[in-house]
Structure formats: structure tokens, C-alpha cells
Amino acid sequence: MAGAKTAVDWLASVAPDPEACRWEWERNPLGVALLPAGRVWDVLILPGTLGYPTLDVLTRILDRPGPVLVDLGDDRMGFFVAPGTAARWLGTGIRTAGAGTWIVVPHPGRSARGVRWLVTPDGSGTLTDAALLELAMHEAAAGLAVGEDG
């Protein structure tokens, strides 16, 4: 649980009031808090149909990618990347959360309604390199296209 504690500290550090964030995680029946993107991390949001194969590619080439969120229906996946990435991102079909946006974040040590961690933050600040993520998306998309073509 020591890892979960450091992950809590890392995530809560971006909140305007970290103690209020911790309180929200403890008492909110949904088990989530709203946190601002753009300070310590941005989030690239992929459709689940592309996100899962992309995560598969990343886990083949990295010991551990940065944190990854998924919504309850597995429709969208959020990859945590360096701040500023959202402002520079040009890819179509990919939503971004950067400076000025807020995302729903579950407590890293528990399940929550509506969103869950596929790769839980480890508290060290590890993020997925956006260029590597883009290459993984291309490989995943190519694999999906081959699958569709038979």
C-alpha cells in the first residue's frame, strides 16, 4: 500500500487543495475527484477500440507505461503524457485534456464508479512519452486495419 500512498500524494499534488482532494476520494460515493490537467500531466483520450491495442503495443516495448484510465464502458482510454502535449497534439479522433481542463480521477488504490485505472500511477511521476504513444497508436491502427481486411 506504500505505492498507493505515493500515488495519492502525486495525484493530489495537482489539486488546488490537496487535502480537499483526499477528502473527496474518501467521502464521495463515486470514489472520484476532479483534477486539473496541464500542470503535471496532460491526458490523450483514445477510443477504446484503438486504446486497448495501443496499450498492448506499449506494454511490449516498455517495462511500465505511464498511468492509463478507462471509462466504465471501455469506450475511452486516457493516457497520461507530459504537460503541454495537448496543446501540440494534431491527431484526429484523439481528444485531449491539457491546461484549463479537468478530468475525473479515481483514487489510485480503489475501484470507483464510472472510471478505473488500467495502469495505476506509481507516484514517481512516470508518464508515457507522447512520441512513443503516437508510434504505438500507428502500429495498433495498422494491426486493426489488417484484421478488418482479413
Short mmCIF file of C-alpha atoms in Angstrom, two decimals, residues 19-75:
data_model
loop_
_atom_site.label_atom_id
_atom_site.label_comp_id
_atom_site.label_asym_id
_atom_site.label_seq_id
_atom_site.Cartn_x
_atom_site.Cartn_y
_atom_site.Cartn_z
CA GLU A 19 -6.40 17.88 1.39
CA ALA A 20 -9.84 18.57 -0.13
CA CYS A 21 -8.95 16.15 -2.92
CA ARG A 22 -8.09 13.42 -0.41
CA TRP A 23 -11.32 14.19 1.48
CA GLU A 24 -13.29 13.88 -1.76
CA TRP A 25 -11.76 10.48 -2.51
CA GLU A 26 -12.61 9.26 0.98
CA ARG A 27 -16.18 10.56 1.17
CA ASN A 28 -17.51 10.88 -2.35
CA PRO A 29 -19.77 7.88 -3.01
CA LEU A 30 -18.47 7.75 -6.59
CA GLY A 31 -14.88 7.47 -5.33
CA VAL A 32 -13.57 10.13 -7.70
CA ALA A 33 -12.18 13.65 -7.63
CA LEU A 34 -11.87 16.30 -10.34
CA LEU A 35 -8.25 17.21 -11.02
CA PRO A 36 -6.79 19.83 -13.35
CA ALA A 37 -4.78 18.64 -16.31
CA GLY A 38 -1.89 20.67 -17.68
CA ARG A 39 0.14 21.15 -14.51
CA VAL A 40 1.96 17.85 -14.02
CA TRP A 41 0.39 15.88 -16.85
CA ASP A 42 -1.90 16.11 -19.85
CA VAL A 43 -4.18 13.30 -20.98
CA LEU A 44 -4.62 11.96 -24.51
CA ILE A 45 -8.02 10.27 -24.77
CA LEU A 46 -8.30 7.47 -27.32
CA PRO A 47 -11.36 5.48 -28.34
CA GLY A 48 -11.26 2.14 -26.54
CA THR A 49 -11.09 0.26 -29.84
CA LEU A 50 -7.72 1.90 -30.50
CA GLY A 51 -6.67 2.37 -26.88
CA TYR A 52 -6.51 -1.29 -25.89
CA PRO A 53 -4.32 -2.38 -28.83
CA THR A 54 -2.17 0.72 -28.26
CA LEU A 55 -1.67 -0.24 -24.62
CA ASP A 56 -0.76 -3.77 -25.75
CA VAL A 57 1.94 -2.34 -28.02
CA LEU A 58 3.26 -0.07 -25.26
CA THR A 59 3.48 -2.87 -22.72
CA ARG A 60 5.51 -4.94 -25.18
CA ILE A 61 8.15 -2.22 -25.52
CA LEU A 62 8.11 -0.57 -22.07
CA ASP A 63 8.53 -2.06 -18.63
CA ARG A 64 5.74 0.20 -17.46
CA PRO A 65 3.89 2.93 -19.35
CA GLY A 66 2.55 5.97 -17.56
CA PRO A 67 -0.88 5.95 -15.92
CA VAL A 68 -3.86 4.95 -18.04
CA LEU A 69 -7.55 5.48 -17.20
CA VAL A 70 -10.54 3.79 -18.82
CA ASP A 71 -14.22 4.63 -18.55
CA LEU A 72 -16.76 2.12 -17.30
CA GLY A 73 -17.89 1.06 -20.77
CA ASP A 74 -14.32 0.72 -22.08
CA ASP A 75 -15.27 3.34 -24.67
#
